Short mmCIF file of C-alpha atoms and ligand atoms in Angstrom, two decimals:
data_model
loop_
_atom_site.label_atom_id
_atom_site.label_comp_id
_atom_site.label_asym_id
_atom_site.label_seq_id
_atom_site.Cartn_x
_atom_site.Cartn_y
_atom_site.Cartn_z
CA MET A 22 -44.19 -22.22 -18.32
CA VAL A 23 -46.80 -20.22 -20.49
CA PRO A 24 -48.72 -22.17 -22.47
CA SER A 25 -47.94 -22.80 -26.65
CA THR A 26 -51.16 -21.60 -27.24
CA LEU A 27 -50.81 -18.32 -25.87
CA MET A 28 -47.41 -18.53 -27.25
CA ALA A 29 -48.81 -17.95 -31.38
CA ILE A 30 -51.15 -15.94 -30.08
CA VAL A 31 -48.91 -13.71 -29.17
CA ALA A 32 -46.81 -13.98 -32.28
CA ILE A 33 -49.72 -13.78 -34.31
CA ALA A 34 -49.89 -10.91 -32.75
CA LYS A 35 -46.52 -9.14 -33.06
CA ALA A 36 -46.23 -6.40 -35.78
CA THR A 37 -44.41 -6.90 -39.24
CA VAL A 38 -42.09 -4.83 -40.28
CA PRO A 39 -42.87 -4.05 -44.21
CA GLY A 40 -39.69 -3.85 -46.57
CA TYR A 41 -37.53 -0.96 -46.90
CA TYR A 42 -38.90 0.40 -43.04
CA GLN A 43 -37.11 0.46 -39.97
CA CYS A 44 -36.73 -1.47 -37.46
CA GLY A 45 -34.27 -0.95 -35.38
CA GLY A 46 -31.55 1.74 -34.82
CA ILE A 47 -30.68 3.50 -31.01
CA GLY A 48 -33.93 4.66 -29.21
CA TRP A 49 -36.23 1.72 -31.93
CA THR A 50 -39.29 1.46 -30.13
CA GLY A 51 -41.22 -0.06 -33.02
CA ALA A 52 -41.53 -3.49 -34.17
CA THR A 53 -38.35 -5.49 -35.04
CA ASP A 54 -39.82 -8.51 -37.40
CA CYS A 55 -39.13 -7.75 -40.90
CA VAL A 56 -42.35 -9.66 -43.59
CA THR A 57 -40.96 -12.24 -45.62
CA GLY A 58 -37.66 -11.66 -47.90
CA THR A 59 -36.53 -9.29 -45.94
CA VAL A 60 -34.27 -8.82 -42.83
CA CYS A 61 -33.16 -6.12 -40.34
CA MET A 62 -29.65 -4.89 -41.73
CA SER A 63 -28.19 -2.30 -39.88
CA GLN A 64 -27.28 0.97 -41.54
CA ASN A 65 -26.29 3.04 -38.71
CA PRO A 66 -26.31 2.52 -35.46
CA TYR A 67 -29.47 4.54 -35.40
CA PHE A 68 -31.28 2.85 -38.17
CA TYR A 69 -31.88 -0.56 -39.01
CA GLN A 70 -34.02 -1.49 -41.79
CA CYS A 71 -35.74 -4.60 -43.79
CA LEU A 72 -33.78 -5.16 -46.58
CA PRO A 73 -34.57 -7.77 -49.84
CA LEU A 74 -32.07 -11.04 -49.67
CA THR A 75 -32.22 -10.80 -52.96
CA THR A 76 -32.76 -7.48 -55.51
CA THR A 77 -35.97 -8.43 -56.70
CA SER A 78 -39.22 -5.80 -58.10
CA SER A 79 -42.18 -6.04 -55.10
CA SER A 80 -45.61 -4.62 -54.82
CA THR A 81 -47.67 -4.97 -51.05
CA SER A 82 -50.72 -3.32 -50.60
CA THR A 83 -51.15 -1.29 -47.19
CA SER A 84 -53.52 2.33 -46.30
CA ASN A 85 -52.73 4.95 -46.26
CA SER A 86 -53.20 6.89 -42.31
CA THR A 87 -56.76 7.01 -43.26
CA GLY A 88 -57.48 4.26 -43.80
CA GLU A 89 -57.80 4.52 -47.53
CA PRO A 90 -55.93 1.77 -49.99
CA CYS A 91 -53.42 2.74 -51.89
CA THR A 92 -50.59 0.74 -53.43
CA THR A 93 -46.91 0.91 -52.73
CA SER A 94 -44.57 0.19 -55.12
CA PHE A 95 -40.70 -1.11 -55.24
CA VAL A 96 -38.79 -0.33 -58.24
CA THR A 97 -35.33 -2.79 -56.74
CA THR A 98 -33.11 -3.10 -59.34
CA SER A 99 -29.85 -2.78 -57.87
CA PHE A 100 -31.53 -1.99 -54.40
CA THR A 101 -28.73 -3.66 -52.53
CA HIS A 102 -28.23 -0.13 -50.52
CA SER A 103 -24.58 -0.14 -51.46
CA LYS A 104 -25.03 3.76 -51.80
CA THR A 105 -24.17 3.11 -55.17
CA PHE A 106 -27.13 3.95 -56.80
CA THR A 107 -26.76 5.75 -60.72
CA SER A 108 -28.88 8.75 -60.68
CA THR A 109 -32.03 9.71 -62.19
CA ALA A 110 -32.87 12.57 -63.25
CA TYR A 111 -35.80 14.23 -61.83
CA VAL A 112 -38.25 14.87 -65.11
CA PRO A 113 -41.25 17.16 -64.50
CA PRO A 114 -44.11 15.35 -66.21
CA THR A 115 -45.64 17.14 -69.54
CA SER A 116 -49.72 18.04 -68.21
CA SER A 117 -51.06 15.42 -70.98
CA SER A 118 -49.45 12.36 -68.65
CA THR A 119 -52.30 10.28 -67.29
CA SER A 120 -52.71 10.27 -62.89
CA THR A 121 -50.55 7.45 -61.02
CA ALA A 122 -51.32 9.08 -58.46
CA SER A 123 -51.21 6.14 -55.51
CA LEU A 124 -51.61 7.62 -52.80
CA THR A 125 -55.04 10.05 -51.92
CA SER A 126 -54.01 13.74 -51.80
CA SER A 127 -56.46 16.71 -50.75
CA THR A 128 -52.89 18.67 -50.36
CA ALA A 129 -51.69 19.18 -53.94
CA THR A 130 -51.46 23.08 -55.26
CA SER A 131 -50.79 24.15 -58.99
CA THR A 132 -47.30 23.85 -58.24
CA VAL A 133 -47.43 20.39 -56.90
CA PRO A 134 -47.09 17.94 -61.20
CA ALA A 135 -50.64 16.54 -61.13
CA THR A 136 -48.39 13.55 -62.40
CA LEU A 137 -45.25 11.71 -61.55
CA PRO A 138 -43.03 9.55 -63.92
CA THR A 139 -43.11 5.65 -62.91
CA GLY A 140 -40.61 4.38 -60.33
CA ILE A 141 -40.68 3.87 -56.34
CA GLY A 142 -43.96 5.09 -54.95
CA LEU A 143 -43.50 8.37 -53.00
CA ARG A 144 -43.39 8.40 -49.37
CA GLY A 145 -41.88 10.77 -46.92
CA LEU A 146 -39.12 12.50 -47.77
CA ASN A 147 -37.97 10.93 -44.53
CA LEU A 148 -39.43 7.91 -45.47
CA LEU A 149 -37.72 7.73 -49.37
CA ALA A 150 -34.08 8.92 -47.21
CA GLN A 151 -34.03 5.97 -45.16
CA ALA A 152 -34.51 3.10 -48.03
CA ASN A 153 -31.21 4.46 -49.52
CA GLY A 154 -29.44 4.71 -45.84
CA ARG A 155 -29.57 7.93 -45.31
CA TYR A 156 -32.29 10.48 -43.37
CA PHE A 157 -33.47 13.95 -44.39
CA GLY A 158 -34.64 16.15 -41.35
CA THR A 159 -35.65 19.66 -40.91
CA ALA A 160 -35.14 22.46 -37.90
CA CYS A 161 -36.64 24.39 -35.25
CA ASP A 162 -36.88 27.62 -33.48
CA GLY A 163 -39.68 28.89 -30.85
CA ILE A 164 -42.20 25.77 -31.16
CA TRP A 165 -42.43 25.73 -27.56
CA ASN A 166 -44.95 29.26 -28.26
CA ASN A 167 -46.44 28.17 -31.24
CA ASP A 168 -49.54 27.42 -32.13
CA ASP A 169 -49.44 26.70 -36.00
CA GLN A 170 -50.59 23.51 -36.10
CA ALA A 171 -50.15 22.83 -39.35
CA TYR A 172 -46.26 23.38 -38.84
CA LEU A 173 -46.24 21.44 -36.37
CA ALA A 174 -47.67 18.37 -37.75
CA LEU A 175 -45.71 18.72 -40.36
CA THR A 176 -42.52 19.06 -39.15
CA GLY A 177 -42.95 16.50 -36.30
CA ASN A 178 -43.73 13.98 -39.03
CA TYR A 179 -40.92 10.86 -38.77
CA SER A 180 -41.82 10.14 -42.62
CA GLU A 181 -40.39 13.57 -44.07
CA PHE A 182 -38.20 15.00 -41.31
CA GLY A 183 -35.97 12.07 -39.35
CA MET A 184 -33.45 14.39 -37.88
CA MET A 185 -34.55 17.48 -36.07
CA THR A 186 -31.22 20.84 -35.12
CA PRO A 187 -32.30 23.41 -33.14
CA THR A 188 -31.84 26.65 -35.45
CA ASN A 189 -30.73 28.86 -32.05
CA ALA A 190 -32.00 27.16 -28.75
CA MET A 191 -28.87 25.10 -28.57
CA LYS A 192 -26.47 28.11 -29.07
CA PHE A 193 -23.99 29.92 -26.62
CA ASP A 194 -26.24 32.71 -25.85
CA THR A 195 -29.02 31.19 -25.37
CA THR A 196 -27.45 28.14 -23.14
CA GLU A 197 -24.90 30.67 -21.22
CA PRO A 198 -26.84 33.71 -21.41
CA SER A 199 -24.80 34.96 -18.11
CA GLN A 200 -20.66 33.31 -17.12
CA GLY A 201 -21.51 29.66 -15.46
CA THR A 202 -25.34 29.73 -15.45
CA PHE A 203 -26.80 27.81 -18.12
CA ASN A 204 -29.66 27.88 -19.52
CA TYR A 205 -31.21 24.55 -21.37
CA SER A 206 -34.54 24.92 -20.96
CA ASN A 207 -35.31 26.05 -24.96
CA ALA A 208 -33.33 23.17 -25.84
CA ASN A 209 -34.87 20.60 -23.44
CA TYR A 210 -38.21 21.72 -25.43
CA ILE A 211 -37.09 20.37 -28.73
CA ALA A 212 -34.67 17.42 -28.39
CA SER A 213 -37.28 15.72 -26.12
CA TRP A 214 -40.19 16.60 -28.58
CA SER A 215 -38.24 15.41 -30.98
CA HIS A 216 -37.63 12.47 -29.32
CA ASP A 217 -41.15 11.98 -29.03
CA ARG A 218 -41.34 11.92 -32.64
CA SER A 219 -38.60 9.20 -32.80
CA GLN A 220 -36.68 12.50 -34.81
CA VAL A 221 -33.10 12.26 -33.94
CA VAL A 222 -31.35 15.95 -32.83
CA ARG A 223 -28.34 17.68 -34.01
CA GLY A 224 -27.15 19.72 -31.80
CA HIS A 225 -25.91 23.40 -32.86
CA ASN A 226 -23.12 25.15 -31.82
CA PHE A 227 -20.66 25.48 -28.63
CA VAL A 228 -18.55 27.58 -31.14
CA TRP A 229 -19.40 30.68 -33.62
CA TYR A 230 -18.65 34.30 -34.41
CA ASN A 231 -21.87 34.65 -33.74
CA GLN A 232 -24.82 34.59 -31.21
CA VAL A 233 -21.88 34.65 -28.10
CA PRO A 234 -23.67 36.49 -25.13
CA TYR A 235 -22.59 39.58 -24.54
CA TRP A 236 -20.85 39.19 -21.07
CA LEU A 237 -18.15 37.28 -23.14
CA MET A 238 -18.13 39.81 -26.12
CA SER A 239 -17.10 43.27 -23.75
CA GLY A 240 -14.90 41.02 -21.50
CA THR A 241 -11.49 41.25 -21.11
CA TRP A 242 -10.61 38.07 -21.79
CA THR A 243 -6.55 36.17 -22.05
CA ASN A 244 -5.85 33.15 -23.72
CA ALA A 245 -6.79 31.41 -19.58
CA THR A 246 -9.77 32.44 -18.89
CA LEU A 247 -11.39 32.45 -22.33
CA VAL A 248 -9.89 28.83 -22.99
CA SER A 249 -11.54 27.89 -19.86
CA ILE A 250 -14.58 30.06 -20.73
CA LEU A 251 -14.76 27.47 -23.15
CA VAL A 252 -13.83 25.04 -22.34
CA ASN A 253 -16.84 25.06 -19.11
CA HIS A 254 -19.13 25.54 -22.03
CA ILE A 255 -18.65 22.82 -23.77
CA GLN A 256 -18.37 20.43 -20.81
CA ASP A 257 -21.65 21.71 -19.24
CA GLU A 258 -23.30 21.88 -22.34
CA ALA A 259 -22.41 18.72 -24.27
CA SER A 260 -23.11 16.79 -20.70
CA HIS A 261 -26.41 17.93 -20.25
CA PHE A 262 -27.22 16.53 -23.65
CA ARG A 263 -24.65 13.33 -22.86
CA GLY A 264 -26.13 10.64 -25.50
CA LYS A 265 -29.23 11.87 -26.40
CA LEU A 266 -27.70 14.17 -29.49
CA TYR A 267 -26.36 12.89 -33.22
CA ALA A 268 -24.31 15.12 -33.04
CA TRP A 269 -22.77 18.52 -32.39
CA ASP A 270 -21.48 21.01 -34.68
CA VAL A 271 -18.99 21.45 -32.25
CA ILE A 272 -17.36 24.39 -34.72
CA ASN A 273 -19.73 26.48 -37.20
CA GLU A 274 -17.72 28.69 -39.90
CA PRO A 275 -14.05 29.12 -38.40
CA PHE A 276 -12.89 30.06 -41.86
CA ASN A 277 -13.38 33.13 -44.60
CA ASP A 278 -14.44 32.69 -48.30
CA ASP A 279 -11.12 33.06 -49.29
CA GLY A 280 -10.40 30.29 -46.40
CA THR A 281 -8.45 32.52 -43.56
CA TRP A 282 -9.16 31.99 -41.10
CA ARG A 283 -11.73 34.49 -39.45
CA ALA A 284 -10.19 36.79 -37.04
CA ASP A 285 -13.69 36.61 -34.65
CA LEU A 286 -12.84 36.80 -31.12
CA TRP A 287 -12.27 32.89 -30.50
CA TYR A 288 -9.38 33.05 -33.03
CA GLN A 289 -7.32 36.27 -31.94
CA ILE A 290 -7.74 34.94 -28.49
CA ILE A 291 -6.38 31.39 -28.49
CA GLY A 292 -5.13 31.01 -32.16
CA PRO A 293 -6.34 27.73 -34.39
CA ALA A 294 -5.87 25.98 -31.22
CA PHE A 295 -9.06 26.62 -30.32
CA VAL A 296 -10.32 23.95 -32.41
CA PRO A 297 -9.26 20.84 -31.23
CA ILE A 298 -9.75 22.05 -27.30
CA ALA A 299 -12.92 22.46 -28.96
CA LEU A 300 -12.72 18.93 -30.37
CA THR A 301 -11.25 16.92 -27.71
CA THR A 302 -13.37 18.33 -25.05
CA ALA A 303 -17.25 17.67 -26.93
CA ARG A 304 -15.64 13.77 -27.11
CA ALA A 305 -14.90 13.42 -23.66
CA ALA A 306 -18.25 14.88 -22.80
CA ASP A 307 -20.49 13.06 -24.92
CA PRO A 308 -17.94 10.15 -26.30
CA ASP A 309 -21.20 8.44 -28.19
CA ALA A 310 -21.67 11.10 -30.22
CA ARG A 311 -20.43 12.90 -33.88
CA LEU A 312 -18.39 15.65 -34.52
CA TYR A 313 -18.82 17.69 -36.80
CA ILE A 314 -17.22 20.88 -38.39
CA ASN A 315 -20.06 23.14 -39.89
CA ASP A 316 -20.27 25.67 -42.77
CA TYR A 317 -21.64 27.74 -45.37
CA ASN A 318 -19.59 27.59 -48.85
CA ILE A 319 -18.56 24.79 -49.18
CA GLU A 320 -20.40 22.74 -51.65
CA THR A 321 -17.07 22.80 -54.16
CA ILE A 322 -13.49 22.41 -54.60
CA GLY A 323 -12.10 26.29 -53.61
CA PRO A 324 -9.97 28.32 -51.10
CA LYS A 325 -13.14 27.68 -48.19
CA SER A 326 -13.51 23.96 -48.29
CA ASN A 327 -9.56 23.52 -49.53
CA ALA A 328 -8.76 25.00 -45.61
CA HIS A 329 -11.47 22.40 -44.59
CA LEU A 330 -9.48 20.18 -45.99
CA ALA A 331 -6.28 21.33 -44.61
CA LEU A 332 -8.08 21.84 -41.02
CA ALA A 333 -9.14 18.18 -41.03
CA GLN A 334 -6.10 16.40 -41.81
CA SER A 335 -4.42 18.53 -39.61
CA MET A 336 -7.13 17.86 -36.43
CA LEU A 337 -7.01 13.74 -37.91
CA ASN A 338 -2.48 13.87 -37.90
CA GLN A 339 -2.37 14.75 -34.54
CA SER A 340 -5.92 11.76 -33.26
CA ILE A 341 -8.08 14.98 -32.44
CA PRO A 342 -11.87 13.29 -32.78
CA LEU A 343 -13.39 14.17 -35.81
CA ASP A 344 -16.02 12.65 -37.31
CA GLY A 345 -17.98 15.15 -40.15
CA ILE A 346 -18.44 17.72 -41.98
CA GLY A 347 -21.69 19.95 -42.13
CA CYS A 348 -21.89 21.36 -44.97
CA GLN A 349 -24.98 24.32 -44.70
CA GLY A 350 -25.82 24.57 -48.27
CA HIS A 351 -27.63 28.15 -47.89
CA LEU A 352 -28.03 27.88 -51.79
CA ILE A 353 -29.52 30.85 -54.80
CA VAL A 354 -31.50 29.24 -56.80
CA GLY A 355 -29.65 28.97 -60.53
CA VAL A 356 -26.79 29.24 -59.34
CA SER A 357 -26.48 26.03 -56.79
CA PRO A 358 -23.68 23.06 -57.42
CA GLU A 359 -24.26 20.48 -59.90
CA ALA A 360 -24.08 17.56 -58.06
CA ASP A 361 -20.72 16.48 -59.27
CA ALA A 362 -18.86 18.99 -57.81
CA ILE A 363 -20.52 19.01 -54.43
CA THR A 364 -19.48 14.66 -55.02
CA ALA A 365 -16.37 15.50 -56.45
CA ASN A 366 -15.44 18.37 -53.41
CA PHE A 367 -16.62 15.80 -50.53
CA ALA A 368 -14.98 12.74 -51.63
CA ARG A 369 -11.41 14.37 -51.12
CA PHE A 370 -13.22 14.55 -46.79
CA ALA A 371 -14.51 10.84 -47.48
CA ALA A 372 -10.85 9.95 -48.92
CA LEU A 373 -10.22 10.65 -44.79
CA GLY A 374 -12.15 8.58 -44.10
CA LEU A 375 -15.02 11.68 -42.60
CA GLU A 376 -18.70 11.20 -43.19
CA TRP A 377 -20.74 14.78 -44.56
CA ALA A 378 -23.67 16.13 -43.82
CA ILE A 379 -25.61 18.73 -46.08
CA THR A 380 -26.97 20.13 -42.42
CA GLU A 381 -28.98 23.91 -43.40
CA LEU A 382 -30.68 23.71 -46.85
CA ASP A 383 -32.51 25.94 -48.42
CA ILE A 384 -31.97 27.36 -51.70
CA ARG A 385 -33.44 31.00 -52.16
CA MET A 386 -34.92 33.07 -55.23
CA THR A 387 -35.05 37.21 -55.84
CA LEU A 388 -39.25 37.41 -55.00
CA PRO A 389 -42.22 37.10 -56.32
CA GLU A 390 -41.58 33.33 -57.05
CA THR A 391 -42.09 32.09 -60.36
CA THR A 392 -43.60 28.81 -62.07
CA ALA A 393 -39.48 29.04 -63.97
CA LEU A 394 -37.82 30.14 -60.44
CA LEU A 395 -39.53 27.48 -59.07
CA ALA A 396 -38.74 24.53 -61.45
CA GLN A 397 -34.74 25.82 -60.93
CA GLN A 398 -35.43 25.63 -58.06
CA ALA A 399 -36.48 21.96 -57.94
CA SER A 400 -33.50 21.49 -60.51
CA ASP A 401 -31.01 23.31 -58.02
CA TYR A 402 -32.52 21.13 -54.96
CA SER A 403 -32.23 18.56 -56.84
CA ASN A 404 -28.32 18.41 -57.36
CA ALA A 405 -27.60 19.53 -53.53
CA VAL A 406 -29.95 16.02 -53.12
CA GLY A 407 -28.17 14.37 -55.55
CA GLY A 408 -24.72 15.61 -54.40
CA CYS A 409 -24.53 13.63 -50.56
CA VAL A 410 -27.29 10.63 -52.78
CA ALA A 411 -24.25 9.82 -54.44
CA SER A 412 -21.27 10.33 -51.49
CA ALA A 413 -21.57 6.85 -50.15
CA ALA A 414 -19.64 9.17 -47.71
CA CYS A 415 -22.82 11.24 -46.88
CA VAL A 416 -25.01 10.02 -43.95
CA GLY A 417 -28.05 12.57 -44.71
CA ILE A 418 -30.03 16.35 -45.24
CA SER A 419 -31.39 18.22 -43.66
CA THR A 420 -33.45 21.65 -44.72
CA TRP A 421 -33.10 24.94 -42.85
CA ASP A 422 -36.87 24.83 -40.83
CA THR A 423 -40.02 23.13 -42.93
CA SER A 424 -42.00 26.31 -44.75
CA ASP A 425 -41.61 29.09 -46.54
CA ASP A 426 -43.37 31.11 -43.75
CA TYR A 427 -40.10 30.04 -41.09
CA SER A 428 -37.05 31.07 -43.23
CA TRP A 429 -34.88 32.45 -41.28
CA ILE A 430 -33.66 34.14 -45.79
CA PRO A 431 -36.64 37.29 -45.45
CA SER A 432 -35.12 38.61 -42.29
CA ALA A 433 -31.47 38.05 -43.45
CA PHE A 434 -31.87 39.41 -47.71
CA LYS A 435 -34.80 41.88 -48.07
CA THR A 436 -36.06 40.75 -51.38
CA GLN A 437 -35.18 36.95 -50.93
CA GLY A 438 -36.92 33.82 -49.45
CA ASP A 439 -39.99 31.04 -50.18
CA ALA A 440 -36.69 28.74 -50.43
CA LEU A 441 -37.75 25.73 -48.45
CA LEU A 442 -39.97 23.31 -49.95
CA PHE A 443 -43.28 23.37 -47.97
CA ASP A 444 -45.01 27.13 -49.18
CA SER A 445 -45.92 29.66 -46.07
CA ASN A 446 -49.92 26.68 -47.10
CA LYS A 447 -48.02 23.76 -45.83
CA GLN A 448 -48.37 21.89 -48.65
CA PRO A 449 -45.34 20.92 -51.01
CA LYS A 450 -43.06 22.66 -53.82
CA LEU A 451 -42.43 22.05 -57.17
CA ALA A 452 -38.85 20.59 -54.92
CA TYR A 453 -40.42 18.41 -52.91
CA TYR A 454 -40.51 15.78 -55.95
CA SER A 455 -37.27 16.74 -57.01
CA VAL A 456 -36.32 15.77 -53.48
CA ALA A 457 -38.38 12.56 -53.71
CA ALA A 458 -36.43 11.80 -56.49
CA ALA A 459 -33.21 12.36 -55.81
CA LEU A 460 -33.13 10.65 -53.20
CA THR A 461 -33.66 6.91 -54.27
CA ALA A 462 -31.58 7.81 -57.39
CA MET A 463 -35.58 6.83 -59.22
CA THR A 464 -38.44 8.40 -60.25
CA VAL A 465 -41.58 9.12 -57.78
CA GLN A 466 -45.10 8.73 -57.77
CA GLY A 467 -48.08 9.32 -56.25
CA GLN A 468 -48.12 12.65 -54.35
CA PHE A 469 -48.14 14.45 -51.68
CA ALA A 470 -50.44 12.51 -48.72
CA SER A 471 -49.79 14.40 -44.78
CA PHE A 472 -48.71 11.81 -43.92
CA TYR A 473 -47.35 8.43 -44.98
CA GLU A 474 -46.98 5.34 -42.54
CA VAL A 475 -43.86 4.36 -40.53
O1 G3I B 29 -34.21 36.16 -29.38
C1 G3I B 29 -34.23 37.48 -30.18
C2 G3I B 29 -35.24 38.29 -29.81
O2 G3I B 29 -35.57 37.91 -28.30
C3 G3I B 29 -35.64 39.33 -29.83
O3 G3I B 29 -36.98 40.03 -30.40
C4 G3I B 29 -35.51 39.34 -32.08
C5 G3I B 29 -35.93 41.03 -32.79
O4 G3I B 29 -34.83 40.27 -33.83
O5 G3I B 29 -34.01 39.18 -32.09
C6 G3I B 29 -34.01 37.54 -31.61
O6 G3I B 29 -32.72 36.91 -31.83
C7 G3I B 29 -32.82 36.71 -33.25
C8 G3I B 29 -32.58 35.07 -32.99
O7 G3I B 29 -32.39 34.48 -34.65
C9 G3I B 29 -33.37 34.40 -32.39
O8 G3I B 29 -34.73 34.92 -33.24
C10 G3I B 29 -32.16 37.82 -34.28
O9 G3I B 29 -32.59 38.56 -33.71
C11 G3I B 29 -31.50 36.40 -35.18
O10 G3I B 29 -30.40 37.70 -35.71
C12 G3I B 29 -30.96 35.57 -35.51
O11 G3I B 29 -31.07 35.13 -36.43
C13 G3I B 29 -31.36 32.98 -36.77
C14 G3I B 29 -29.35 33.72 -37.05
O12 G3I B 29 -28.57 31.93 -37.39
C15 G3I B 29 -28.18 34.33 -36.45
O13 G3I B 29 -27.11 35.05 -37.31
C16 G3I B 29 -31.44 32.37 -37.12
O14 G3I B 29 -32.62 32.71 -36.32
C17 G3I B 29 -31.16 31.05 -37.44
O15 G3I B 29 -31.45 30.51 -38.58
C18 G3I B 29 -29.46 31.67 -37.93
O16 G3I B 29 -29.34 29.72 -38.43
C19 G3I B 29 -27.47 30.06 -38.77
C20 G3I B 29 -26.71 29.36 -38.21
O17 G3I B 29 -26.57 29.17 -36.80
C21 G3I B 29 -25.37 28.61 -38.86
N1 G3I B 29 -25.35 29.13 -40.24
C22 G3I B 29 -26.06 29.93 -41.08
C23 G3I B 29 -27.85 29.76 -40.66
C24 G3I B 29 -28.66 31.33 -40.58
O18 G3I B 29 -27.74 31.96 -40.98
#
């Protein structure tokens, strides 16, 4: 029998989770006891959170990673976690404002506002997203061969990014470079590196017209042989990662912008049946993963999103497994959609019972960057994130990599770039702060710090 004094000591030593912080979920190994006045509530299978029993304002003192004291203010008006927050526009501070920064920062740059409006205390984007029932994530490639410590520390920082998508490592050409020979070394590296940092992982992708291996592109296939290749590929990769990933982008970019089917290998030989075949195979091989169809230029209502809506409806009518729609979000500064237009579009998918996510967000500009372009970019990011936050069915947002020096944009669009939330020095841009505000639908105060307590 354990002596009562020892039990008391154990109880005292047990960590208590502060309000709005994670207290459980799949893979969670941290503390589960919530601070007095809050209870541990499930937001989704991966995220349980300490939430107040009533909607009140509170303030907790804590310390940042350097041990310096800081105060985190929780403005909990209507913070019942119903995901029905009203949007609070991000207003860049005026130069005459007095500093209210409550987190120390040695990293502010000229693009970072000196002060931010009063509101919720700034902490990492993922922590802010979690406080509103969602995740904030990023994507990466090549980290097994990268000694850029600043990039690795930021990309693997759970406070900022709770979801990881390998940009290339799980694609067909990487994972099945010759027929029937599978290579998951890069994918394994990213999955386990991210899991070590408590990040969940999004599988990307099984069926795409691009990054198809040469043996597959150059072969001569019948309907039966190509279906067999497709099924075998999905069975092998999905089984390999069975139970380890949050979601799979099963189908990537199946339509042209006008809503017609893309005449790729899959469509030409199998026809539209490649979609239900892939979804059904993925479900059987990895039953707990969320299954997505993912595409770009589907942020708002139009021919392409209409085609996706019809496809999704068709799949559901036939009881084909489909859980969500991935809205990639490769956007352009100054011509990005309004939050309301995004929300209105995805309300149609939500009405079918589907979840959705912004899966590859970046907002590029024509270089060189200017103060005006950065301000417009911050506004555009706010709209994209706000479009998710205003929709109860939107589970989270991921950017397509972390800092501008790792973005795919400059290699694809020669005169464009600077599309991400962090600059090439891994410092937060103005858009970082507008995203923080949009994630909470509140104003935020404080400066970026390299690490926030989780
Ligand atoms: O791996 C080869 C390497 O061996 C070779 O030396 C090098 C020379 O260029 O190319 C390397 O392959 C590149 C690959 O990325 C890995 O770095 C390809 O050229 C390059 O085209 C490929 O680009 C990827 C692109 O998809 C392909 O279309 C980007 O990194 C990746 O970010 C991008 O991601 C897509 C999503 O999957 C779907 N949505 C759109 C998004 C942006 O295009």
